[in-house]
């Protein structure tokens, strides 16, 4: 039996204080529910292909850039877009700002795309690429990481379940050591679509199911098409170490900026009613 001494109690109290601390403030209600993205934690955003996940990532990026340390940057790691493709889309999202403010935000981003690997690695050496990936995460100049997309990354896609499990476990260790929020997107399996007969669950993730056990926070993005309009929702389905009162939210979409500009809490009955009203093939 382990005796709880004075030092152990002090450590427990310090851990409790950490749970209550807000490290990254946000304008989004669903994030303030658990005091923002947590340093050293994996945050998973799950949804169907072409279901608005990258749009949400751009929205969260702008939100985070407002609070980013002036001396540091936010790493955007891409697996589906080239660096230029991302910059074009993101510049459109900043079009409402004046040029000076837009340049300030852009200067805080470090973009890396797996599709531009040939510029760095002349040979297809996955181990070397993964070493570079981890070194970039641990870089002291990086304040937060956005990974779009886990399930289409060279480190995960087309790998065995065992390799996928090893990757996510090793990633958790690296992120914990870096003590930075790690925000990543993942696809559901191909059998899950916007017109599916049920709500998306965490186990619908494409590939290795142990990802869900390893991440500390999970959010499910699911939108329903009702007539000619979309009803985008976000549900908090995992929040380890944090108490959460509200778990269901509606996302307000700005078509001109192609961003989710704000959110509001909704209750189960509203979610259920709109799910029933969705277009079904």
PDB file of C-alpha atoms in Angstrom:
ATOM      1  CA  UNK A   1       0.000   0.000   0.000  1.00  0.00           C
ATOM      2  CA  UNK A   2       1.384   3.411  -0.995  1.00  0.00           C
ATOM      3  CA  UNK A   3       1.427   6.042   1.719  1.00  0.00           C
ATOM      4  CA  UNK A   4       0.213   9.490   0.653  1.00  0.00           C
ATOM      5  CA  UNK A   5       2.753  11.979   1.963  1.00  0.00           C
ATOM      6  CA  UNK A   6       2.817  15.768   1.931  1.00  0.00           C
ATOM      7  CA  UNK A   7       4.644  15.878  -1.422  1.00  0.00           C
ATOM      8  CA  UNK A   8       2.094  13.543  -3.010  1.00  0.00           C
ATOM      9  CA  UNK A   9      -0.807  15.680  -1.810  1.00  0.00           C
ATOM     10  CA  UNK A  10       0.857  18.812  -3.160  1.00  0.00           C
ATOM     11  CA  UNK A  11       1.308  17.114  -6.538  1.00  0.00           C
ATOM     12  CA  UNK A  12      -2.381  16.132  -6.580  1.00  0.00           C
ATOM     13  CA  UNK A  13      -3.452  19.708  -5.793  1.00  0.00           C
ATOM     14  CA  UNK A  14      -1.203  21.039  -8.559  1.00  0.00           C
ATOM     15  CA  UNK A  15      -2.783  18.600 -11.031  1.00  0.00           C
ATOM     16  CA  UNK A  16      -6.249  19.761  -9.983  1.00  0.00           C
ATOM     17  CA  UNK A  17      -5.187  23.375 -10.571  1.00  0.00           C
ATOM     18  CA  UNK A  18      -3.972  22.423 -14.064  1.00  0.00           C
ATOM     19  CA  UNK A  19      -7.401  20.977 -14.864  1.00  0.00           C
ATOM     20  CA  UNK A  20      -9.064  24.297 -14.074  1.00  0.00           C
ATOM     21  CA  UNK A  21      -6.567  26.456 -15.950  1.00  0.00           C
ATOM     22  CA  UNK A  22      -7.411  27.930 -19.368  1.00  0.00           C
ATOM     23  CA  UNK A  23      -4.351  27.728 -21.619  1.00  0.00           C
ATOM     24  CA  UNK A  24      -6.032  28.611 -24.929  1.00  0.00           C
ATOM     25  CA  UNK A  25      -9.002  30.943 -24.842  1.00  0.00           C
ATOM     26  CA  UNK A  26     -11.558  30.621 -27.640  1.00  0.00           C
ATOM     27  CA  UNK A  27     -14.569  32.377 -29.109  1.00  0.00           C
ATOM     28  CA  UNK A  28     -16.264  28.994 -29.604  1.00  0.00           C
ATOM     29  CA  UNK A  29     -18.661  27.827 -26.897  1.00  0.00           C
ATOM     30  CA  UNK A  30     -17.901  24.147 -27.426  1.00  0.00           C
ATOM     31  CA  UNK A  31     -14.245  24.771 -26.546  1.00  0.00           C
ATOM     32  CA  UNK A  32     -14.926  26.964 -23.534  1.00  0.00           C
ATOM     33  CA  UNK A  33     -17.009  24.064 -22.171  1.00  0.00           C
ATOM     34  CA  UNK A  34     -13.745  22.313 -21.252  1.00  0.00           C
ATOM     35  CA  UNK A  35     -11.539  25.415 -20.962  1.00  0.00           C
ATOM     36  CA  UNK A  36     -10.086  25.316 -24.472  1.00  0.00           C
ATOM     37  CA  UNK A  37      -7.638  23.064 -26.277  1.00  0.00           C
ATOM     38  CA  UNK A  38      -5.413  21.412 -23.677  1.00  0.00           C
ATOM     39  CA  UNK A  39      -1.582  21.395 -23.847  1.00  0.00           C
ATOM     40  CA  UNK A  40      -0.063  17.937 -24.272  1.00  0.00           C
ATOM     41  CA  UNK A  41      -3.405  16.451 -25.331  1.00  0.00           C
ATOM     42  CA  UNK A  42      -4.701  14.930 -28.573  1.00  0.00           C
ATOM     43  CA  UNK A  43      -7.930  16.531 -29.836  1.00  0.00           C
ATOM     44  CA  UNK A  44      -9.719  14.526 -32.539  1.00  0.00           C
ATOM     45  CA  UNK A  45     -12.342  16.010 -34.894  1.00  0.00           C
ATOM     46  CA  UNK A  46     -14.235  13.217 -36.659  1.00  0.00           C
ATOM     47  CA  UNK A  47     -16.601  13.458 -39.622  1.00  0.00           C
ATOM     48  CA  UNK A  48     -17.520  12.123 -43.051  1.00  0.00           C
ATOM     49  CA  UNK A  49     -15.519  12.956 -46.164  1.00  0.00           C
ATOM     50  CA  UNK A  50     -16.429  16.411 -47.553  1.00  0.00           C
ATOM     51  CA  UNK A  51     -18.454  17.093 -44.410  1.00  0.00           C
ATOM     52  CA  UNK A  52     -16.934  20.450 -43.405  1.00  0.00           C
ATOM     53  CA  UNK A  53     -13.971  19.285 -41.287  1.00  0.00           C
ATOM     54  CA  UNK A  54     -11.305  21.310 -43.131  1.00  0.00           C
ATOM     55  CA  UNK A  55     -13.609  24.339 -42.963  1.00  0.00           C
ATOM     56  CA  UNK A  56     -13.790  23.890 -39.203  1.00  0.00           C
ATOM     57  CA  UNK A  57     -10.003  23.537 -39.025  1.00  0.00           C
ATOM     58  CA  UNK A  58      -9.535  26.860 -40.830  1.00  0.00           C
ATOM     59  CA  UNK A  59     -12.040  28.415 -38.433  1.00  0.00           C
ATOM     60  CA  UNK A  60     -10.206  27.041 -35.396  1.00  0.00           C
ATOM     61  CA  UNK A  61      -6.892  28.180 -36.846  1.00  0.00           C
ATOM     62  CA  UNK A  62      -8.061  31.788 -37.091  1.00  0.00           C
ATOM     63  CA  UNK A  63      -9.446  31.524 -33.563  1.00  0.00           C
ATOM     64  CA  UNK A  64      -6.089  30.210 -32.266  1.00  0.00           C
ATOM     65  CA  UNK A  65      -3.986  32.735 -34.192  1.00  0.00           C
ATOM     66  CA  UNK A  66      -5.595  35.542 -32.192  1.00  0.00           C
ATOM     67  CA  UNK A  67      -4.084  34.051 -29.017  1.00  0.00           C
ATOM     68  CA  UNK A  68      -0.822  32.641 -30.360  1.00  0.00           C
ATOM     69  CA  UNK A  69       2.323  33.765 -28.572  1.00  0.00           C
ATOM     70  CA  UNK A  70       3.903  36.619 -30.570  1.00  0.00           C
ATOM     71  CA  UNK A  71       7.256  34.848 -30.556  1.00  0.00           C
ATOM     72  CA  UNK A  72       5.859  31.500 -31.725  1.00  0.00           C
ATOM     73  CA  UNK A  73       3.993  29.909 -34.620  1.00  0.00           C
ATOM     74  CA  UNK A  74       1.162  27.464 -35.246  1.00  0.00           C
ATOM     75  CA  UNK A  75       2.102  24.395 -37.266  1.00  0.00           C
ATOM     76  CA  UNK A  76      -0.372  23.344 -39.961  1.00  0.00           C
ATOM     77  CA  UNK A  77       0.471  19.814 -41.147  1.00  0.00           C
ATOM     78  CA  UNK A  78      -1.391  18.820 -44.325  1.00  0.00           C
ATOM     79  CA  UNK A  79      -1.860  15.432 -45.948  1.00  0.00           C
ATOM     80  CA  UNK A  80      -4.533  16.242 -48.574  1.00  0.00           C
ATOM     81  CA  UNK A  81      -3.584  19.716 -49.800  1.00  0.00           C
ATOM     82  CA  UNK A  82      -0.408  21.286 -51.105  1.00  0.00           C
ATOM     83  CA  UNK A  83       0.941  24.308 -49.255  1.00  0.00           C
ATOM     84  CA  UNK A  84      -0.219  26.606 -52.071  1.00  0.00           C
ATOM     85  CA  UNK A  85      -3.727  25.108 -52.101  1.00  0.00           C
ATOM     86  CA  UNK A  86      -4.036  25.734 -48.380  1.00  0.00           C
ATOM     87  CA  UNK A  87      -2.753  29.311 -48.650  1.00  0.00           C
ATOM     88  CA  UNK A  88      -5.266  30.152 -51.381  1.00  0.00           C
ATOM     89  CA  UNK A  89      -8.196  28.805 -49.328  1.00  0.00           C
ATOM     90  CA  UNK A  90      -6.968  30.400 -46.125  1.00  0.00           C
ATOM     91  CA  UNK A  91      -6.323  33.781 -47.759  1.00  0.00           C
ATOM     92  CA  UNK A  92      -9.976  33.817 -48.876  1.00  0.00           C
ATOM     93  CA  UNK A  93     -10.979  33.253 -45.242  1.00  0.00           C
ATOM     94  CA  UNK A  94      -8.947  36.333 -44.263  1.00  0.00           C
ATOM     95  CA  UNK A  95     -10.357  38.536 -47.027  1.00  0.00           C
ATOM     96  CA  UNK A  96     -12.518  40.481 -44.539  1.00  0.00           C
ATOM     97  CA  UNK A  97      -9.384  41.739 -42.757  1.00  0.00           C
ATOM     98  CA  UNK A  98      -7.174  44.619 -43.850  1.00  0.00           C
ATOM     99  CA  UNK A  99      -3.865  43.632 -45.452  1.00  0.00           C
ATOM    100  CA  UNK A 100      -1.776  44.415 -42.379  1.00  0.00           C
ATOM    101  CA  UNK A 101      -3.864  42.260 -40.024  1.00  0.00           C
ATOM    102  CA  UNK A 102      -3.996  39.434 -42.567  1.00  0.00           C
ATOM    103  CA  UNK A 103      -0.203  39.506 -42.989  1.00  0.00           C
ATOM    104  CA  UNK A 104       0.280  39.391 -39.214  1.00  0.00           C
ATOM    105  CA  UNK A 105      -1.866  36.268 -38.928  1.00  0.00           C
ATOM    106  CA  UNK A 106      -0.201  34.582 -41.914  1.00  0.00           C
ATOM    107  CA  UNK A 107       3.247  35.280 -40.450  1.00  0.00           C
ATOM    108  CA  UNK A 108       2.326  33.167 -37.415  1.00  0.00           C
ATOM    109  CA  UNK A 109       1.705  30.002 -39.490  1.00  0.00           C
ATOM    110  CA  UNK A 110       4.233  27.330 -40.406  1.00  0.00           C
ATOM    111  CA  UNK A 111       2.759  25.167 -43.176  1.00  0.00           C
ATOM    112  CA  UNK A 112       3.986  21.721 -44.108  1.00  0.00           C
ATOM    113  CA  UNK A 113       2.372  19.431 -46.665  1.00  0.00           C
ATOM    114  CA  UNK A 114       3.127  15.756 -47.206  1.00  0.00           C
ATOM    115  CA  UNK A 115       2.375  16.435 -50.858  1.00  0.00           C
ATOM    116  CA  UNK A 116       5.448  18.696 -50.987  1.00  0.00           C
ATOM    117  CA  UNK A 117       7.786  16.119 -49.458  1.00  0.00           C
ATOM    118  CA  UNK A 118       9.941  15.955 -52.589  1.00  0.00           C
ATOM    119  CA  UNK A 119      11.258  19.416 -51.705  1.00  0.00           C
ATOM    120  CA  UNK A 120      12.774  18.012 -48.499  1.00  0.00           C
ATOM    121  CA  UNK A 121      13.206  14.271 -48.999  1.00  0.00           C
ATOM    122  CA  UNK A 122      14.551  13.078 -52.362  1.00  0.00           C
ATOM    123  CA  UNK A 123      13.645   9.483 -51.470  1.00  0.00           C
ATOM    124  CA  UNK A 124      10.453   7.977 -50.098  1.00  0.00           C
ATOM    125  CA  UNK A 125      11.819   7.159 -46.634  1.00  0.00           C
ATOM    126  CA  UNK A 126       8.871   7.010 -44.215  1.00  0.00           C
ATOM    127  CA  UNK A 127      11.073   6.646 -41.127  1.00  0.00           C
ATOM    128  CA  UNK A 128      13.027   9.758 -42.055  1.00  0.00           C
ATOM    129  CA  UNK A 129       9.799  11.646 -42.752  1.00  0.00           C
ATOM    130  CA  UNK A 130       8.306  10.602 -39.413  1.00  0.00           C
ATOM    131  CA  UNK A 131      11.489  11.664 -37.605  1.00  0.00           C
ATOM    132  CA  UNK A 132      11.157  15.085 -39.236  1.00  0.00           C
ATOM    133  CA  UNK A 133       7.467  15.201 -38.243  1.00  0.00           C
ATOM    134  CA  UNK A 134       8.287  14.554 -34.577  1.00  0.00           C
ATOM    135  CA  UNK A 135      11.166  17.033 -34.564  1.00  0.00           C
ATOM    136  CA  UNK A 136       8.839  19.692 -35.956  1.00  0.00           C
ATOM    137  CA  UNK A 137       6.272  19.043 -33.206  1.00  0.00           C
ATOM    138  CA  UNK A 138       8.982  19.326 -30.547  1.00  0.00           C
ATOM    139  CA  UNK A 139      10.315  22.566 -32.032  1.00  0.00           C
ATOM    140  CA  UNK A 140      10.149  25.183 -29.265  1.00  0.00           C
ATOM    141  CA  UNK A 141       8.992  27.802 -31.761  1.00  0.00           C
ATOM    142  CA  UNK A 142       5.728  25.884 -32.299  1.00  0.00           C
ATOM    143  CA  UNK A 143       2.831  26.816 -29.997  1.00  0.00           C
ATOM    144  CA  UNK A 144       0.049  24.556 -31.326  1.00  0.00           C
ATOM    145  CA  UNK A 145      -0.383  21.919 -34.076  1.00  0.00           C
ATOM    146  CA  UNK A 146      -3.235  21.405 -36.557  1.00  0.00           C
ATOM    147  CA  UNK A 147      -3.047  18.058 -38.395  1.00  0.00           C
ATOM    148  CA  UNK A 148      -5.365  17.805 -41.415  1.00  0.00           C
ATOM    149  CA  UNK A 149      -5.802  14.823 -41.947  1.00  0.00           C
ATOM    150  CA  UNK A 150      -4.806  11.843 -39.785  1.00  0.00           C
ATOM    151  CA  UNK A 151      -6.565   9.193 -41.860  1.00  0.00           C
ATOM    152  CA  UNK A 152      -5.072  10.357 -45.179  1.00  0.00           C
ATOM    153  CA  UNK A 153      -1.562  10.848 -43.810  1.00  0.00           C
ATOM    154  CA  UNK A 154       1.295   8.721 -45.096  1.00  0.00           C
ATOM    155  CA  UNK A 155       1.925   7.713 -41.486  1.00  0.00           C
ATOM    156  CA  UNK A 156      -1.572   6.174 -41.184  1.00  0.00           C
ATOM    157  CA  UNK A 157      -3.356   5.576 -44.481  1.00  0.00           C
ATOM    158  CA  UNK A 158      -2.897   2.093 -46.015  1.00  0.00           C
ATOM    159  CA  UNK A 159      -0.904   0.948 -42.971  1.00  0.00           C
ATOM    160  CA  UNK A 160      -1.765  -2.171 -40.992  1.00  0.00           C
ATOM    161  CA  UNK A 161      -3.959  -1.759 -37.890  1.00  0.00           C
ATOM    162  CA  UNK A 162      -0.883  -2.549 -35.782  1.00  0.00           C
ATOM    163  CA  UNK A 163       1.153   0.209 -37.476  1.00  0.00           C
ATOM    164  CA  UNK A 164      -1.715   2.685 -37.107  1.00  0.00           C
ATOM    165  CA  UNK A 165      -1.979   1.836 -33.404  1.00  0.00           C
ATOM    166  CA  UNK A 166       1.784   2.256 -32.931  1.00  0.00           C
ATOM    167  CA  UNK A 167       1.702   5.626 -34.699  1.00  0.00           C
ATOM    168  CA  UNK A 168      -1.074   7.081 -32.556  1.00  0.00           C
ATOM    169  CA  UNK A 169       0.489   5.777 -29.313  1.00  0.00           C
ATOM    170  CA  UNK A 170       3.886   7.173 -30.225  1.00  0.00           C
ATOM    171  CA  UNK A 171       2.281  10.445 -31.276  1.00  0.00           C
ATOM    172  CA  UNK A 172       0.608  10.731 -27.869  1.00  0.00           C
ATOM    173  CA  UNK A 173       4.002  10.415 -26.168  1.00  0.00           C
ATOM    174  CA  UNK A 174       5.564  13.050 -28.426  1.00  0.00           C
ATOM    175  CA  UNK A 175       2.691  15.496 -27.900  1.00  0.00           C
ATOM    176  CA  UNK A 176       2.798  14.969 -24.138  1.00  0.00           C
ATOM    177  CA  UNK A 177       6.526  15.703 -24.169  1.00  0.00           C
ATOM    178  CA  UNK A 178       6.013  18.802 -26.336  1.00  0.00           C
ATOM    179  CA  UNK A 179       3.185  19.936 -24.010  1.00  0.00           C
ATOM    180  CA  UNK A 180       1.255  21.606 -26.843  1.00  0.00           C
ATOM    181  CA  UNK A 181      -2.333  21.131 -28.025  1.00  0.00           C
ATOM    182  CA  UNK A 182      -2.466  18.733 -30.983  1.00  0.00           C
ATOM    183  CA  UNK A 183      -5.629  19.109 -33.061  1.00  0.00           C
ATOM    184  CA  UNK A 184      -6.315  16.540 -35.767  1.00  0.00           C
ATOM    185  CA  UNK A 185      -9.003  15.655 -38.268  1.00  0.00           C
ATOM    186  CA  UNK A 186     -10.087  12.114 -39.133  1.00  0.00           C
ATOM    187  CA  UNK A 187     -12.488  10.563 -41.640  1.00  0.00           C
ATOM    188  CA  UNK A 188     -15.210   8.088 -40.830  1.00  0.00           C
ATOM    189  CA  UNK A 189     -15.353   4.810 -42.737  1.00  0.00           C
ATOM    190  CA  UNK A 190     -16.656   4.890 -46.302  1.00  0.00           C
ATOM    191  CA  UNK A 191     -20.001   3.358 -45.230  1.00  0.00           C
ATOM    192  CA  UNK A 192     -20.841   6.484 -43.201  1.00  0.00           C
ATOM    193  CA  UNK A 193     -22.236   9.433 -45.181  1.00  0.00           C
ATOM    194  CA  UNK A 194     -24.238  12.600 -44.526  1.00  0.00           C
ATOM    195  CA  UNK A 195     -27.392  10.682 -45.444  1.00  0.00           C
ATOM    196  CA  UNK A 196     -26.693   7.795 -43.066  1.00  0.00           C
ATOM    197  CA  UNK A 197     -29.566   6.497 -40.963  1.00  0.00           C
ATOM    198  CA  UNK A 198     -27.910   7.241 -37.619  1.00  0.00           C
ATOM    199  CA  UNK A 199     -25.651   9.694 -35.823  1.00  0.00           C
ATOM    200  CA  UNK A 200     -21.911   9.234 -36.215  1.00  0.00           C
ATOM    201  CA  UNK A 201     -20.196   7.500 -33.283  1.00  0.00           C
ATOM    202  CA  UNK A 202     -16.531   7.535 -32.279  1.00  0.00           C
ATOM    203  CA  UNK A 203     -16.150   3.922 -33.427  1.00  0.00           C
ATOM    204  CA  UNK A 204     -16.968   5.006 -36.987  1.00  0.00           C
ATOM    205  CA  UNK A 205     -13.398   6.284 -37.397  1.00  0.00           C
ATOM    206  CA  UNK A 206     -11.610   4.960 -40.456  1.00  0.00           C
ATOM    207  CA  UNK A 207      -8.951   2.391 -39.615  1.00  0.00           C
ATOM    208  CA  UNK A 208      -7.670   1.686 -36.117  1.00  0.00           C
ATOM    209  CA  UNK A 209     -10.348   1.906 -33.406  1.00  0.00           C
ATOM    210  CA  UNK A 210      -7.759   2.259 -30.614  1.00  0.00           C
ATOM    211  CA  UNK A 211      -7.311   5.881 -31.728  1.00  0.00           C
ATOM    212  CA  UNK A 212     -10.503   6.653 -29.801  1.00  0.00           C
ATOM    213  CA  UNK A 213      -9.123   5.120 -26.608  1.00  0.00           C
ATOM    214  CA  UNK A 214      -5.868   7.071 -26.875  1.00  0.00           C
ATOM    215  CA  UNK A 215      -7.065  10.614 -27.662  1.00  0.00           C
ATOM    216  CA  UNK A 216      -8.093  12.736 -24.684  1.00  0.00           C
ATOM    217  CA  UNK A 217     -10.770  14.771 -26.494  1.00  0.00           C
ATOM    218  CA  UNK A 218     -13.090  13.856 -29.348  1.00  0.00           C
ATOM    219  CA  UNK A 219     -15.584  15.981 -31.282  1.00  0.00           C
ATOM    220  CA  UNK A 220     -17.955  14.718 -33.967  1.00  0.00           C
ATOM    221  CA  UNK A 221     -18.872  17.053 -36.802  1.00  0.00           C
ATOM    222  CA  UNK A 222     -22.088  16.038 -38.562  1.00  0.00           C
ATOM    223  CA  UNK A 223     -24.326  18.164 -40.729  1.00  0.00           C
ATOM    224  CA  UNK A 224     -27.818  17.342 -41.973  1.00  0.00           C
ATOM    225  CA  UNK A 225     -29.213  18.634 -45.247  1.00  0.00           C
ATOM    226  CA  UNK A 226     -32.760  19.888 -44.733  1.00  0.00           C
ATOM    227  CA  UNK A 227     -34.314  20.821 -48.080  1.00  0.00           C
ATOM    228  CA  UNK A 228     -31.716  23.163 -49.649  1.00  0.00           C
ATOM    229  CA  UNK A 229     -29.995  24.108 -46.398  1.00  0.00           C
ATOM    230  CA  UNK A 230     -27.398  22.497 -44.163  1.00  0.00           C
ATOM    231  CA  UNK A 231     -27.710  22.139 -40.411  1.00  0.00           C
ATOM    232  CA  UNK A 232     -24.107  21.669 -39.147  1.00  0.00           C
ATOM    233  CA  UNK A 233     -23.662  20.245 -35.659  1.00  0.00           C
ATOM    234  CA  UNK A 234     -20.762  19.436 -33.371  1.00  0.00           C
ATOM    235  CA  UNK A 235     -20.918  17.020 -30.436  1.00  0.00           C
ATOM    236  CA  UNK A 236     -18.352  16.632 -27.674  1.00  0.00           C
ATOM    237  CA  UNK A 237     -18.070  12.870 -27.210  1.00  0.00           C
ATOM    238  CA  UNK A 238     -14.919  12.634 -25.095  1.00  0.00           C
ATOM    239  CA  UNK A 239     -13.384  15.104 -22.646  1.00  0.00           C
ATOM    240  CA  UNK A 240     -10.910  13.292 -20.405  1.00  0.00           C
ATOM    241  CA  UNK A 241     -10.056  15.156 -17.215  1.00  0.00           C
ATOM    242  CA  UNK A 242     -12.654  17.872 -17.839  1.00  0.00           C
ATOM    243  CA  UNK A 243     -16.269  18.160 -16.762  1.00  0.00           C
ATOM    244  CA  UNK A 244     -18.620  19.274 -19.542  1.00  0.00           C
ATOM    245  CA  UNK A 245     -22.188  20.465 -19.054  1.00  0.00           C
ATOM    246  CA  UNK A 246     -23.218  21.110 -22.693  1.00  0.00           C
ATOM    247  CA  UNK A 247     -22.193  18.630 -25.376  1.00  0.00           C
ATOM    248  CA  UNK A 248     -24.239  19.542 -28.470  1.00  0.00           C
ATOM    249  CA  UNK A 249     -23.746  22.653 -30.609  1.00  0.00           C
ATOM    250  CA  UNK A 250     -24.952  24.259 -33.806  1.00  0.00           C
ATOM    251  CA  UNK A 251     -22.286  25.868 -36.024  1.00  0.00           C
ATOM    252  CA  UNK A 252     -23.047  29.119 -37.870  1.00  0.00           C
ATOM    253  CA  UNK A 253     -21.582  29.054 -41.381  1.00  0.00           C
ATOM    254  CA  UNK A 254     -20.475  32.194 -43.237  1.00  0.00           C
ATOM    255  CA  UNK A 255     -20.693  31.383 -46.964  1.00  0.00           C
ATOM    256  CA  UNK A 256     -18.668  34.404 -48.086  1.00  0.00           C
ATOM    257  CA  UNK A 257     -15.720  33.578 -45.827  1.00  0.00           C
ATOM    258  CA  UNK A 258     -16.233  29.794 -45.976  1.00  0.00           C
ATOM    259  CA  UNK A 259     -15.878  29.614 -42.190  1.00  0.00           C
ATOM    260  CA  UNK A 260     -17.837  28.608 -39.119  1.00  0.00           C
ATOM    261  CA  UNK A 261     -17.901  32.000 -37.430  1.00  0.00           C
ATOM    262  CA  UNK A 262     -19.633  31.058 -34.148  1.00  0.00           C
ATOM    263  CA  UNK A 263     -21.646  28.364 -32.407  1.00  0.00           C
ATOM    264  CA  UNK A 264     -24.472  27.945 -29.949  1.00  0.00           C
ATOM    265  CA  UNK A 265     -25.507  25.234 -27.523  1.00  0.00           C
ATOM    266  CA  UNK A 266     -28.482  23.101 -28.555  1.00  0.00           C
ATOM    267  CA  UNK A 267     -30.388  20.425 -26.647  1.00  0.00           C
ATOM    268  CA  UNK A 268     -31.029  16.825 -27.569  1.00  0.00           C
ATOM    269  CA  UNK A 269     -34.603  17.468 -28.728  1.00  0.00           C
ATOM    270  CA  UNK A 270     -33.465  20.104 -31.246  1.00  0.00           C
ATOM    271  CA  UNK A 271     -30.753  17.779 -32.549  1.00  0.00           C
ATOM    272  CA  UNK A 272     -33.193  14.879 -32.779  1.00  0.00           C
ATOM    273  CA  UNK A 273     -35.845  16.981 -34.537  1.00  0.00           C
ATOM    274  CA  UNK A 274     -33.436  18.226 -37.218  1.00  0.00           C
ATOM    275  CA  UNK A 275     -31.989  14.758 -37.696  1.00  0.00           C
ATOM    276  CA  UNK A 276     -35.524  13.495 -38.442  1.00  0.00           C
ATOM    277  CA  UNK A 277     -36.118  16.350 -40.904  1.00  0.00           C
ATOM    278  CA  UNK A 278     -32.936  15.687 -42.899  1.00  0.00           C
ATOM    279  CA  UNK A 279     -33.067  14.746 -46.573  1.00  0.00           C
ATOM    280  CA  UNK A 280     -32.944  10.970 -46.904  1.00  0.00           C
ATOM    281  CA  UNK A 281     -32.274   9.182 -50.193  1.00  0.00           C
TER     282      UNK A 281
END
